[in-house]
Amino acid sequence: RARSESQNGSEFKTILIRLCKAVLTKDIETTLSVCRHMPGSRLIECTVLSIPDEEVLIKLLKKVFRGKLWELAGDSSANYVVQRVLSVVPAGSSLLVQFLDELEPQFHWLLENQRAGVVLACVQAALLSTPAASKSKSSSLQLQKRITAALASALNATGTSHKRCLIHLLLFPSHNRLLRWQDYVKTLDFDGSPSKSNGHSSGPRVWALGSLIAQALLSAGVGDASRCAFDSVAAFSRDEVLCLSQDAAGSRVLEAFFNGKGDGVKEKRAVAEYFVPYVALLSMDKNASRVLESCFRCDAVEIEFREKIVERLLQQRDEIAETPSGRFVLRTCRAEEYRTRKDRWRMTENARDTKREVLNDLLQDEKRIDDQVRERQEKSLKKRKRREAREESMNPTNNSESMSMKRASESKKKQILENLSGITSEAHAHEPKHEQAEPAADVSAILAAISQVGSNKTQGSEKRKKSKKNSE
């Protein structure tokens, strides 16, 4: 495929397309049976990834996999093919909507039967497709709303109060498991040393695939998906947030929460306040230190909050510097610069904030301009369609009138030509034969007279010249 995408790769591209067509569409039943075996599923995944043309890709996927994804999603090997197909379908296409319509009602079954990878692929395909990539912003937001509602119903998180537990049920995919984890959190003491709070082996761990789905929801940007995800993370208590920050999969969710592009400024600030009394403890943990760094770099927190974090770090600087994760946190927060040159530290932080604000304003202006251009294009397309529809509706009568006019004019021309031909034939019939040669004689006489006039003129001009010479 890399060779087919080069400058002189047209031949390789055609060969690759033929090969992919032969693998996928020569015998569709054989292709679907090959997907159910581990080596065969890898072959089909590689084939789907190797198709260089988007139009050919859509045709092949529609021909082979439409209506068959649900059968393949339940197989232990073929579900990877389904995930790969969902990842290569163009964002905003009608084929993606058809695939999601086929798999949405089965989210509950897929989550219960250890096929959450298919659900993750559906969520990523629907939520991570930006409005610019899709046909319109409203269609992408509507797709996000559908996927979020299907996911909430599959997790039994319906209703306004239960939607705030969406992330809870993704990380701990059953109510009993969630209750056991909440009881376990109550037994922890975060005011002591790291050894007292590091006891995750006795409590339930965070579900890894649920963590990936939660990260996809938090990184959606705008829409109902990110709104529900931000509200759900903000519903965690202080001890629950601190416990999640020290878990390998839970810390990734909190990182996505602070790095998210949504409008959850209040939620981010509220969760960030939980970390201030435990900065030294979190900075020495390998998982919580990453959450602390993302919290420090978050756009929602103010410079006063960052100063609190650095001051807490400086109180136990020697202990923190002994751990590898602590050294990274001290370097990220620039604690040494704050201790020696506080004014310079504030100036650099203020400069970074202004740069971020300017960049965000530029991005918002660009998005607004793109939205306006897209709306104008949609309006022009609608006007063009209306005009074409009017012309099509008016064309039948116009065509009939124009055809009748043409026929009438042609009949009149024929009548005139017939009349003229009849008149000329009658005139030639009455004329004698010897008079027919007179026009030729008249023409020859006229030409001779013209030549004589021309010769007389030339002779007169010569005589005048000679007379002038003689007079001189």
Tab-separated table of C-alpha atoms in Angstrom:
chain	number	residue	atom	x	y	z
A	1	ARG	CA	0.000	0.000	0.000
A	2	ALA	CA	2.883	2.360	0.747
A	3	ARG	CA	4.199	1.679	-2.745
A	4	SER	CA	0.777	2.295	-4.285
A	5	GLU	CA	0.579	5.712	-2.599
A	6	SER	CA	3.895	6.847	-4.103
A	7	GLN	CA	4.142	9.153	-7.118
A	8	ASN	CA	4.391	6.403	-9.740
A	9	GLY	CA	2.219	3.893	-7.933
A	10	SER	CA	-0.858	3.813	-10.158
A	11	GLU	CA	-0.070	0.294	-11.361
A	12	PHE	CA	0.513	-0.947	-7.828
A	13	LYS	CA	-2.751	0.695	-6.774
A	14	THR	CA	-4.779	-1.103	-9.425
A	15	ILE	CA	-3.078	-4.405	-8.596
A	16	LEU	CA	-3.783	-3.893	-4.888
A	17	ILE	CA	-7.454	-3.088	-5.531
A	18	ARG	CA	-7.827	-6.218	-7.668
A	19	LEU	CA	-6.166	-8.321	-4.992
A	20	CYS	CA	-8.438	-6.929	-2.257
A	21	LYS	CA	-11.517	-7.516	-4.403
A	22	ALA	CA	-10.413	-11.083	-5.059
A	23	VAL	CA	-9.876	-11.761	-1.353
A	24	LEU	CA	-13.153	-10.211	-0.179
A	25	THR	CA	-15.752	-10.631	-2.913
A	26	LYS	CA	-14.815	-13.784	-4.864
A	27	ASP	CA	-16.902	-15.893	-2.487
A	28	ILE	CA	-18.580	-13.913	0.303
A	29	GLU	CA	-19.599	-16.968	2.311
A	30	THR	CA	-16.016	-18.220	2.281
A	31	THR	CA	-14.807	-14.782	3.352
A	32	LEU	CA	-17.186	-14.737	6.319
A	33	SER	CA	-16.130	-18.238	7.337
A	34	VAL	CA	-12.459	-17.225	7.101
A	35	CYS	CA	-13.184	-14.361	9.522
A	36	ARG	CA	-14.083	-16.907	12.217
A	37	HIS	CA	-10.552	-18.352	12.338
A	38	MET	CA	-7.615	-16.567	13.933
A	39	PRO	CA	-5.190	-16.589	10.938
A	40	GLY	CA	-8.057	-15.825	8.542
A	41	SER	CA	-9.276	-12.900	10.636
A	42	ARG	CA	-5.776	-11.399	10.523
A	43	LEU	CA	-5.814	-11.768	6.722
A	44	ILE	CA	-9.164	-9.983	6.402
A	45	GLU	CA	-8.014	-7.213	8.759
A	46	CYS	CA	-4.899	-6.675	6.653
A	47	THR	CA	-6.996	-6.677	3.469
A	48	VAL	CA	-9.423	-4.079	4.828
A	49	LEU	CA	-6.531	-1.852	5.866
A	50	SER	CA	-4.824	-2.204	2.465
A	51	ILE	CA	-7.640	-0.811	0.284
A	52	PRO	CA	-6.226	2.509	-1.023
A	53	ASP	CA	-9.380	4.016	-2.548
A	54	GLU	CA	-12.214	5.268	-0.336
A	55	GLU	CA	-14.972	4.628	-2.889
A	56	VAL	CA	-13.778	1.067	-3.469
A	57	LEU	CA	-13.545	0.588	0.313
A	58	ILE	CA	-17.154	1.654	0.861
A	59	LYS	CA	-18.423	-0.582	-1.975
A	60	LEU	CA	-16.542	-3.633	-0.737
A	61	LEU	CA	-17.551	-3.169	2.908
A	62	LYS	CA	-21.167	-2.653	1.907
A	63	LYS	CA	-21.166	-5.741	-0.274
A	64	VAL	CA	-19.474	-8.065	2.219
A	65	PHE	CA	-20.273	-6.892	5.759
A	66	ARG	CA	-23.622	-5.090	5.642
A	67	GLY	CA	-26.110	-7.108	7.629
A	68	LYS	CA	-23.424	-9.534	8.824
A	69	LEU	CA	-21.669	-7.541	11.572
A	70	TRP	CA	-23.883	-8.820	14.369
A	71	GLU	CA	-23.129	-12.445	13.437
A	72	LEU	CA	-19.390	-11.743	13.343
A	73	ALA	CA	-19.341	-9.637	16.535
A	74	GLY	CA	-20.201	-12.635	18.708
A	75	ASP	CA	-17.312	-14.763	17.459
A	76	SER	CA	-14.027	-14.863	19.355
A	77	SER	CA	-11.939	-14.163	16.220
A	78	ALA	CA	-14.336	-12.379	13.882
A	79	ASN	CA	-15.075	-9.600	16.388
A	80	TYR	CA	-11.596	-8.190	15.661
A	81	VAL	CA	-12.567	-7.918	12.000
A	82	VAL	CA	-15.679	-5.990	13.032
A	83	GLN	CA	-13.553	-3.607	15.095
A	84	ARG	CA	-11.213	-3.059	12.160
A	85	VAL	CA	-14.099	-2.449	9.762
A	86	LEU	CA	-15.589	0.167	12.085
A	87	SER	CA	-12.224	1.896	12.370
A	88	VAL	CA	-11.756	2.292	8.593
A	89	VAL	CA	-15.286	3.351	7.645
A	90	PRO	CA	-15.204	7.051	6.649
A	91	ALA	CA	-16.589	9.329	9.337
A	92	GLY	CA	-20.016	10.779	8.646
A	93	SER	CA	-20.823	8.293	5.874
A	94	SER	CA	-24.193	6.598	5.552
A	95	LEU	CA	-22.483	3.211	5.770
A	96	LEU	CA	-21.247	4.003	9.293
A	97	VAL	CA	-24.788	4.872	10.345
A	98	GLN	CA	-26.036	1.565	8.930
A	99	PHE	CA	-23.361	-0.392	10.798
A	100	LEU	CA	-24.166	1.398	14.053
A	101	ASP	CA	-27.878	0.780	13.563
A	102	GLU	CA	-27.087	-2.921	13.342
A	103	LEU	CA	-24.904	-3.050	16.476
A	104	GLU	CA	-26.530	-0.488	18.824
A	105	PRO	CA	-29.363	-2.747	20.071
A	106	GLN	CA	-26.825	-5.439	21.032
A	107	PHE	CA	-24.607	-3.329	23.326
A	108	HIS	CA	-25.939	-5.026	26.459
A	109	TRP	CA	-25.254	-8.513	25.093
A	110	LEU	CA	-21.782	-7.532	23.888
A	111	LEU	CA	-20.824	-6.086	27.285
A	112	GLU	CA	-22.051	-9.145	29.139
A	113	ASN	CA	-20.335	-11.665	26.818
A	114	GLN	CA	-16.843	-10.134	26.838
A	115	ARG	CA	-17.154	-8.386	23.490
A	116	ALA	CA	-16.640	-4.868	24.798
A	117	GLY	CA	-14.019	-4.228	22.116
A	118	VAL	CA	-16.817	-3.993	19.549
A	119	VAL	CA	-18.644	-1.463	21.752
A	120	LEU	CA	-15.416	0.529	22.087
A	121	ALA	CA	-14.989	0.556	18.295
A	122	CYS	CA	-18.579	1.783	17.851
A	123	VAL	CA	-18.080	4.562	20.429
A	124	GLN	CA	-14.803	5.689	18.884
A	125	ALA	CA	-16.229	5.664	15.362
A	126	ALA	CA	-19.266	7.710	16.412
A	127	LEU	CA	-17.802	10.115	18.984
A	128	LEU	CA	-14.362	10.793	17.570
A	129	SER	CA	-15.744	11.764	14.143
A	130	THR	CA	-15.486	15.551	14.185
A	131	PRO	CA	-18.232	17.763	12.737
A	132	ALA	CA	-15.845	18.931	10.025
A	133	ALA	CA	-15.326	15.408	8.858
A	134	SER	CA	-19.006	14.546	8.854
A	135	LYS	CA	-21.615	16.015	6.566
A	136	SER	CA	-22.919	18.514	9.123
A	137	LYS	CA	-22.473	19.405	12.759
A	138	SER	CA	-26.050	18.526	13.673
A	139	SER	CA	-25.751	15.007	12.245
A	140	SER	CA	-22.551	14.305	14.212
A	141	LEU	CA	-24.093	15.581	17.463
A	142	GLN	CA	-27.186	13.481	16.832
A	143	LEU	CA	-24.975	10.426	16.299
A	144	GLN	CA	-23.179	11.140	19.593
A	145	LYS	CA	-26.500	11.410	21.387
A	146	ARG	CA	-27.661	8.070	19.983
A	147	ILE	CA	-24.497	6.243	21.004
A	148	THR	CA	-24.544	7.749	24.496
A	149	ALA	CA	-28.177	6.751	24.990
A	150	ALA	CA	-27.502	3.200	23.753
A	151	LEU	CA	-24.493	2.878	26.051
A	152	ALA	CA	-26.425	4.204	29.056
A	153	SER	CA	-29.305	1.797	28.440
A	154	ALA	CA	-26.874	-1.117	28.078
A	155	LEU	CA	-25.349	-0.234	31.473
A	156	ASN	CA	-28.772	0.398	33.081
A	157	ALA	CA	-27.812	4.037	33.617
A	158	THR	CA	-31.023	5.619	32.366
A	159	GLY	CA	-32.645	8.647	33.944
A	160	THR	CA	-31.146	11.936	35.147
A	161	SER	CA	-29.749	10.547	38.403
A	162	HIS	CA	-28.404	7.352	36.857
A	163	LYS	CA	-26.652	9.224	34.041
A	164	ARG	CA	-24.321	10.682	36.641
A	165	CYS	CA	-23.152	7.115	37.306
A	166	LEU	CA	-22.244	6.419	33.666
A	167	ILE	CA	-18.468	6.485	34.237
A	168	HIS	CA	-18.917	4.573	37.500
A	169	LEU	CA	-20.614	1.697	35.687
A	170	LEU	CA	-18.076	1.742	32.878
A	171	LEU	CA	-15.163	1.394	35.284
A	172	PHE	CA	-17.017	-1.164	37.446
A	173	PRO	CA	-19.515	-2.787	35.033
A	174	SER	CA	-22.001	-4.102	37.601
A	175	HIS	CA	-23.794	-2.512	40.526
A	176	ASN	CA	-22.475	-5.112	42.957
A	177	ARG	CA	-18.907	-4.535	41.879
A	178	LEU	CA	-19.375	-0.777	42.157
A	179	LEU	CA	-20.774	-1.091	45.683
A	180	ARG	CA	-17.859	-3.306	46.731
A	181	TRP	CA	-15.405	-0.746	45.387
A	182	GLN	CA	-17.155	2.104	47.198
A	183	ASP	CA	-17.058	0.129	50.461
A	184	TYR	CA	-13.374	-0.534	49.882
A	185	VAL	CA	-12.657	3.187	49.357
A	186	LYS	CA	-14.223	4.023	52.702
A	187	THR	CA	-11.639	1.849	54.464
A	188	LEU	CA	-8.672	3.772	52.994
A	189	ASP	CA	-6.829	6.521	54.847
A	190	PHE	CA	-5.218	9.050	52.528
A	191	ASP	CA	-3.848	11.227	55.323
A	192	GLY	CA	-1.021	8.820	56.070
A	193	SER	CA	1.927	7.472	54.146
A	194	PRO	CA	1.727	5.996	50.629
A	195	SER	CA	1.811	2.445	51.999
A	196	LYS	CA	-1.469	2.977	53.848
A	197	SER	CA	-3.372	3.951	50.712
A	198	ASN	CA	-1.697	1.531	48.319
A	199	GLY	CA	-3.911	-1.504	48.815
A	200	HIS	CA	-5.619	-2.066	45.481
A	201	SER	CA	-4.879	-5.800	45.506
A	202	SER	CA	-7.610	-6.342	48.104
A	203	GLY	CA	-10.213	-4.203	46.340
A	204	PRO	CA	-11.852	-4.478	42.877
A	205	ARG	CA	-9.779	-3.070	40.070
A	206	VAL	CA	-10.885	-0.751	37.293
A	207	TRP	CA	-12.039	-2.455	34.079
A	208	ALA	CA	-9.492	-1.672	31.331
A	209	LEU	CA	-11.927	-1.642	28.369
A	210	GLY	CA	-14.385	0.433	30.371
A	211	SER	CA	-11.581	2.897	30.995
A	212	LEU	CA	-10.963	3.185	27.240
A	213	ILE	CA	-14.658	3.793	26.568
A	214	ALA	CA	-14.728	6.471	29.283
A	215	GLN	CA	-11.677	8.152	27.735
A	216	ALA	CA	-13.440	8.217	24.351
A	217	LEU	CA	-16.505	9.849	25.928
A	218	LEU	CA	-14.385	12.493	27.693
A	219	SER	CA	-12.429	13.328	24.550
A	220	ALA	CA	-15.578	13.826	22.424
A	221	GLY	CA	-15.302	17.615	22.833
A	222	VAL	CA	-18.897	18.824	22.608
A	223	GLY	CA	-22.245	17.146	22.728
A	224	ASP	CA	-24.301	15.001	25.032
A	225	ALA	CA	-21.548	12.390	25.408
A	226	SER	CA	-18.927	14.702	26.905
A	227	ARG	CA	-21.544	16.453	29.041
A	228	CYS	CA	-22.669	13.200	30.676
A	229	ALA	CA	-19.061	12.055	31.105
A	230	PHE	CA	-17.969	15.284	32.806
A	231	ASP	CA	-20.972	15.266	35.133
A	232	SER	CA	-20.299	11.645	36.024
A	233	VAL	CA	-16.632	12.266	36.904
A	234	ALA	CA	-17.613	15.300	38.968
A	235	ALA	CA	-20.020	13.048	40.917
A	236	PHE	CA	-17.099	11.049	42.384
A	237	SER	CA	-16.266	11.829	45.994
A	238	ARG	CA	-12.842	13.021	47.130
A	239	ASP	CA	-11.692	9.610	48.319
A	240	GLU	CA	-12.951	7.959	45.141
A	241	VAL	CA	-11.017	10.417	42.975
A	242	LEU	CA	-7.849	9.859	44.985
A	243	CYS	CA	-8.281	6.078	44.752
A	244	LEU	CA	-8.831	6.256	40.984
A	245	SER	CA	-5.739	8.413	40.555
A	246	GLN	CA	-3.577	5.621	41.991
A	247	ASP	CA	-5.036	2.940	39.699
A	248	ALA	CA	-3.387	2.223	36.344
A	249	ALA	CA	-6.624	2.360	34.308
A	250	GLY	CA	-8.462	4.866	36.528
A	251	SER	CA	-5.641	7.407	36.287
A	252	ARG	CA	-6.029	7.441	32.496
A	253	VAL	CA	-9.670	8.418	32.908
A	254	LEU	CA	-8.732	11.360	35.133
A	255	GLU	CA	-6.055	12.416	32.649
A	256	ALA	CA	-8.637	12.415	29.859
A	257	PHE	CA	-10.934	14.408	32.156
A	258	PHE	CA	-8.380	17.203	32.664
A	259	ASN	CA	-7.235	17.133	29.024
A	260	GLY	CA	-10.785	17.051	27.638
A	261	LYS	CA	-11.962	19.723	25.228
A	262	GLY	CA	-15.413	20.140	26.722
A	263	ASP	CA	-16.810	23.080	28.652
A	264	GLY	CA	-16.460	21.459	32.086
A	265	VAL	CA	-14.448	24.266	33.708
A	266	LYS	CA	-16.366	24.128	36.991
A	267	GLU	CA	-16.082	20.357	37.186
A	268	LYS	CA	-12.334	20.444	36.521
A	269	ARG	CA	-11.715	23.048	39.211
A	270	ALA	CA	-13.846	21.167	41.735
A	271	VAL	CA	-11.984	17.894	41.151
A	272	ALA	CA	-8.599	19.644	41.143
A	273	GLU	CA	-9.232	20.988	44.652
A	274	TYR	CA	-9.263	17.409	45.937
A	275	PHE	CA	-5.547	17.074	45.143
A	276	VAL	CA	-4.204	20.090	47.042
A	277	PRO	CA	-3.840	18.503	50.537
A	278	TYR	CA	-2.311	15.326	49.044
A	279	VAL	CA	0.123	16.735	46.475
A	280	ALA	CA	3.221	15.184	48.048
A	281	LEU	CA	1.512	11.785	48.397
A	282	LEU	CA	0.272	11.762	44.802
A	283	SER	CA	3.542	12.992	43.305
A	284	MET	CA	5.384	9.926	44.670
A	285	ASP	CA	2.921	7.468	43.084
A	286	LYS	CA	3.702	6.338	39.516
A	287	ASN	CA	0.061	6.603	38.378
A	288	ALA	CA	-1.160	9.575	40.412
A	289	SER	CA	1.866	11.678	39.395
A	290	ARG	CA	0.639	11.729	35.778
A	291	VAL	CA	-2.785	12.904	36.925
A	292	LEU	CA	-1.152	15.663	38.982
A	293	GLU	CA	0.884	16.836	35.987
A	294	SER	CA	-2.188	16.963	33.728
A	295	CYS	CA	-4.041	18.836	36.468
A	296	PHE	CA	-1.217	21.384	36.682
A	297	ARG	CA	-1.233	21.916	32.894
A	298	CYS	CA	-5.027	22.149	32.670
A	299	ASP	CA	-6.456	25.342	31.149
A	300	ALA	CA	-9.282	25.518	33.683
A	301	VAL	CA	-7.088	25.960	36.787
A	302	GLU	CA	-5.814	29.407	37.689
A	303	ILE	CA	-2.295	30.511	38.572
A	304	GLU	CA	-3.140	30.708	42.287
A	305	PHE	CA	-3.990	27.012	42.261
A	306	ARG	CA	-0.656	26.207	40.616
A	307	GLU	CA	1.154	28.178	43.284
A	308	LYS	CA	-0.556	26.084	45.948
A	309	ILE	CA	0.652	22.893	44.260
A	310	VAL	CA	4.249	24.132	44.001
A	311	GLU	CA	4.309	25.300	47.612
A	312	ARG	CA	3.077	21.886	48.759
A	313	LEU	CA	5.777	20.220	46.690
A	314	LEU	CA	8.506	22.422	48.176
A	315	GLN	CA	7.488	21.480	51.697
A	316	GLN	CA	8.616	17.880	51.054
A	317	ARG	CA	11.028	18.504	48.196
A	318	ASP	CA	13.760	16.139	49.402
A	319	GLU	CA	11.427	13.169	49.864
A	320	ILE	CA	9.731	13.772	46.512
A	321	ALA	CA	13.046	14.090	44.658
A	322	GLU	CA	14.061	10.594	45.790
A	323	THR	CA	11.322	8.942	43.705
A	324	PRO	CA	11.426	8.837	39.863
A	325	SER	CA	7.847	10.038	39.479
A	326	GLY	CA	8.433	12.834	42.011
A	327	ARG	CA	11.367	14.179	40.006
A	328	PHE	CA	9.179	14.408	36.904
A	329	VAL	CA	6.515	16.318	38.845
A	330	LEU	CA	9.085	18.786	40.226
A	331	ARG	CA	10.411	19.365	36.719
A	332	THR	CA	6.955	19.843	35.226
A	333	CYS	CA	5.883	22.328	37.906
A	334	ARG	CA	9.297	24.093	37.854
A	335	ALA	CA	9.478	24.025	41.628
A	336	GLU	CA	13.144	25.051	41.773
A	337	GLU	CA	12.483	28.153	39.662
A	338	TYR	CA	9.562	29.060	41.899
A	339	ARG	CA	11.782	28.757	44.969
A	340	THR	CA	14.598	30.946	43.609
A	341	ARG	CA	12.854	33.375	41.199
A	342	LYS	CA	9.165	33.547	41.955
A	343	ASP	CA	8.511	36.642	39.808
A	344	ARG	CA	9.975	35.007	36.717
A	345	TRP	CA	7.891	31.874	37.362
A	346	ARG	CA	4.706	33.971	37.494
A	347	MET	CA	5.618	35.860	34.324
A	348	THR	CA	6.145	32.654	32.367
A	349	GLU	CA	2.896	31.170	33.664
A	350	ASN	CA	0.964	34.324	32.749
A	351	ALA	CA	2.547	34.296	29.290
A	352	ARG	CA	1.498	30.679	28.814
A	353	ASP	CA	-2.046	31.498	29.876
A	354	THR	CA	-2.279	34.383	27.419
A	355	LYS	CA	-0.911	32.212	24.604
A	356	ARG	CA	-3.478	29.542	25.388
A	357	GLU	CA	-6.289	32.099	25.419
A	358	VAL	CA	-5.187	33.576	22.097
A	359	LEU	CA	-4.863	30.130	20.563
A	360	ASN	CA	-8.292	29.102	21.839
A	361	ASP	CA	-9.813	32.300	20.448
A	362	LEU	CA	-8.218	31.643	17.064
A	363	LEU	CA	-9.481	28.076	17.050
A	364	GLN	CA	-12.979	29.203	18.002
A	365	ASP	CA	-12.938	31.834	15.253
A	366	GLU	CA	-11.768	29.232	12.749
A	367	LYS	CA	-14.522	26.853	13.838
A	368	ARG	CA	-17.090	29.608	13.577
A	369	ILE	CA	-15.871	30.533	10.092
A	370	ASP	CA	-15.939	26.884	9.028
A	371	ASP	CA	-19.484	26.571	10.349
A	372	GLN	CA	-20.558	29.677	8.451
A	373	VAL	CA	-18.945	28.461	5.224
A	374	ARG	CA	-20.584	25.068	5.673
A	375	GLU	CA	-23.984	26.655	6.275
A	376	ARG	CA	-23.616	28.810	3.160
A	377	GLN	CA	-22.654	25.809	1.094
A	378	GLU	CA	-25.645	23.889	2.394
A	379	LYS	CA	-27.942	26.836	1.619
A	380	SER	CA	-26.526	27.174	-1.906
A	381	LEU	CA	-26.994	23.457	-2.482
A	382	LYS	CA	-30.593	23.668	-1.287
A	383	LYS	CA	-31.261	26.646	-3.563
A	384	ARG	CA	-29.704	24.828	-6.501
A	385	LYS	CA	-31.813	21.759	-5.847
A	386	ARG	CA	-34.958	23.875	-5.614
A	387	ARG	CA	-34.069	25.626	-8.881
A	388	GLU	CA	-33.446	22.319	-10.615
A	389	ALA	CA	-36.724	20.980	-9.280
A	390	ARG	CA	-38.557	24.041	-10.605
A	391	GLU	CA	-36.891	23.693	-14.000
A	392	GLU	CA	-37.760	20.026	-14.123
A	393	SER	CA	-41.355	20.798	-13.195
A	394	MET	CA	-41.551	23.551	-15.830
A	395	ASN	CA	-39.623	21.712	-18.556
A	396	PRO	CA	-42.442	19.424	-19.819
A	397	THR	CA	-44.737	22.338	-20.810
A	398	ASN	CA	-41.833	24.368	-22.184
A	399	ASN	CA	-40.622	21.438	-24.204
A	400	SER	CA	-44.084	20.806	-25.668
A	401	GLU	CA	-44.509	24.504	-26.555
A	402	SER	CA	-41.040	24.725	-28.111
A	403	MET	CA	-41.620	21.544	-30.117
A	404	SER	CA	-44.958	22.822	-31.420
A	405	MET	CA	-43.337	26.143	-32.399
A	406	LYS	CA	-40.522	24.344	-34.189
A	407	ARG	CA	-42.952	22.128	-36.043
A	408	ALA	CA	-45.054	25.133	-37.095
A	409	SER	CA	-42.005	27.050	-38.328
A	410	GLU	CA	-40.724	24.040	-40.247
A	411	SER	CA	-44.110	23.531	-41.927
A	412	LYS	CA	-44.204	27.238	-42.912
A	413	LYS	CA	-40.698	26.980	-44.386
A	414	LYS	CA	-41.687	23.918	-46.369
A	415	GLN	CA	-44.772	25.701	-47.766
A	416	ILE	CA	-42.724	28.744	-48.775
A	417	LEU	CA	-40.086	26.610	-50.469
A	418	GLU	CA	-42.755	24.640	-52.302
A	419	ASN	CA	-44.417	27.854	-53.532
A	420	LEU	CA	-41.089	29.267	-54.726
A	421	SER	CA	-40.161	26.076	-56.493
A	422	GLY	CA	-43.566	26.030	-58.237
A	423	ILE	CA	-43.204	29.651	-59.392
A	424	THR	CA	-39.713	29.132	-60.808
A	425	SER	CA	-40.711	25.946	-62.596
A	426	GLU	CA	-43.634	27.738	-64.270
A	427	ALA	CA	-41.379	30.620	-65.336
A	428	HIS	CA	-38.777	28.304	-66.899
A	429	ALA	CA	-41.483	26.351	-68.672
A	430	HIS	CA	-42.923	29.501	-70.446
A	431	GLU	CA	-39.506	30.981	-71.446
A	432	PRO	CA	-38.057	30.075	-74.943
A	433	LYS	CA	-34.832	28.117	-75.128
A	434	HIS	CA	-32.717	30.725	-77.073
A	435	GLU	CA	-33.388	33.362	-74.419
A	436	GLN	CA	-31.803	31.226	-71.688
A	437	ALA	CA	-28.263	32.134	-72.902
A	438	GLU	CA	-28.837	35.893	-72.669
A	439	PRO	CA	-27.725	36.270	-69.024
A	440	ALA	CA	-24.291	34.847	-69.898
A	441	ALA	CA	-23.912	37.338	-72.775
A	442	ASP	CA	-24.939	40.209	-70.585
A	443	VAL	CA	-22.396	39.216	-67.986
A	444	SER	CA	-19.560	39.061	-70.543
A	445	ALA	CA	-20.496	42.500	-71.871
A	446	ILE	CA	-20.484	43.963	-68.380
A	447	LEU	CA	-17.036	42.549	-67.674
A	448	ALA	CA	-15.651	43.954	-70.929
A	449	ALA	CA	-17.026	47.400	-70.135
A	450	ILE	CA	-15.466	47.323	-66.674
A	451	SER	CA	-12.084	46.402	-68.131
A	452	GLN	CA	-12.295	49.229	-70.672
A	453	VAL	CA	-13.089	51.746	-67.924
A	454	GLY	CA	-10.100	50.556	-65.927
A	455	SER	CA	-7.753	50.853	-68.928
A	456	ASN	CA	-9.003	54.373	-69.685
A	457	LYS	CA	-8.301	55.417	-66.099
A	458	THR	CA	-4.729	54.092	-66.234
A	459	GLN	CA	-4.089	55.858	-69.560
A	460	GLY	CA	-5.412	59.156	-68.210
A	461	SER	CA	-3.180	58.985	-65.134
A	462	GLU	CA	-0.095	58.318	-67.312
A	463	LYS	CA	-0.872	61.321	-69.517
A	464	ARG	CA	-1.165	63.584	-66.469
A	465	LYS	CA	2.239	62.461	-65.190
A	466	LYS	CA	3.871	63.176	-68.546
A	467	SER	CA	2.328	66.647	-68.730
A	468	LYS	CA	3.661	67.471	-65.254
A	469	LYS	CA	7.158	66.384	-66.247
A	470	ASN	CA	7.050	68.454	-69.413
A	471	SER	CA	5.900	71.535	-67.526
A	472	GLU	CA	8.727	71.116	-65.015
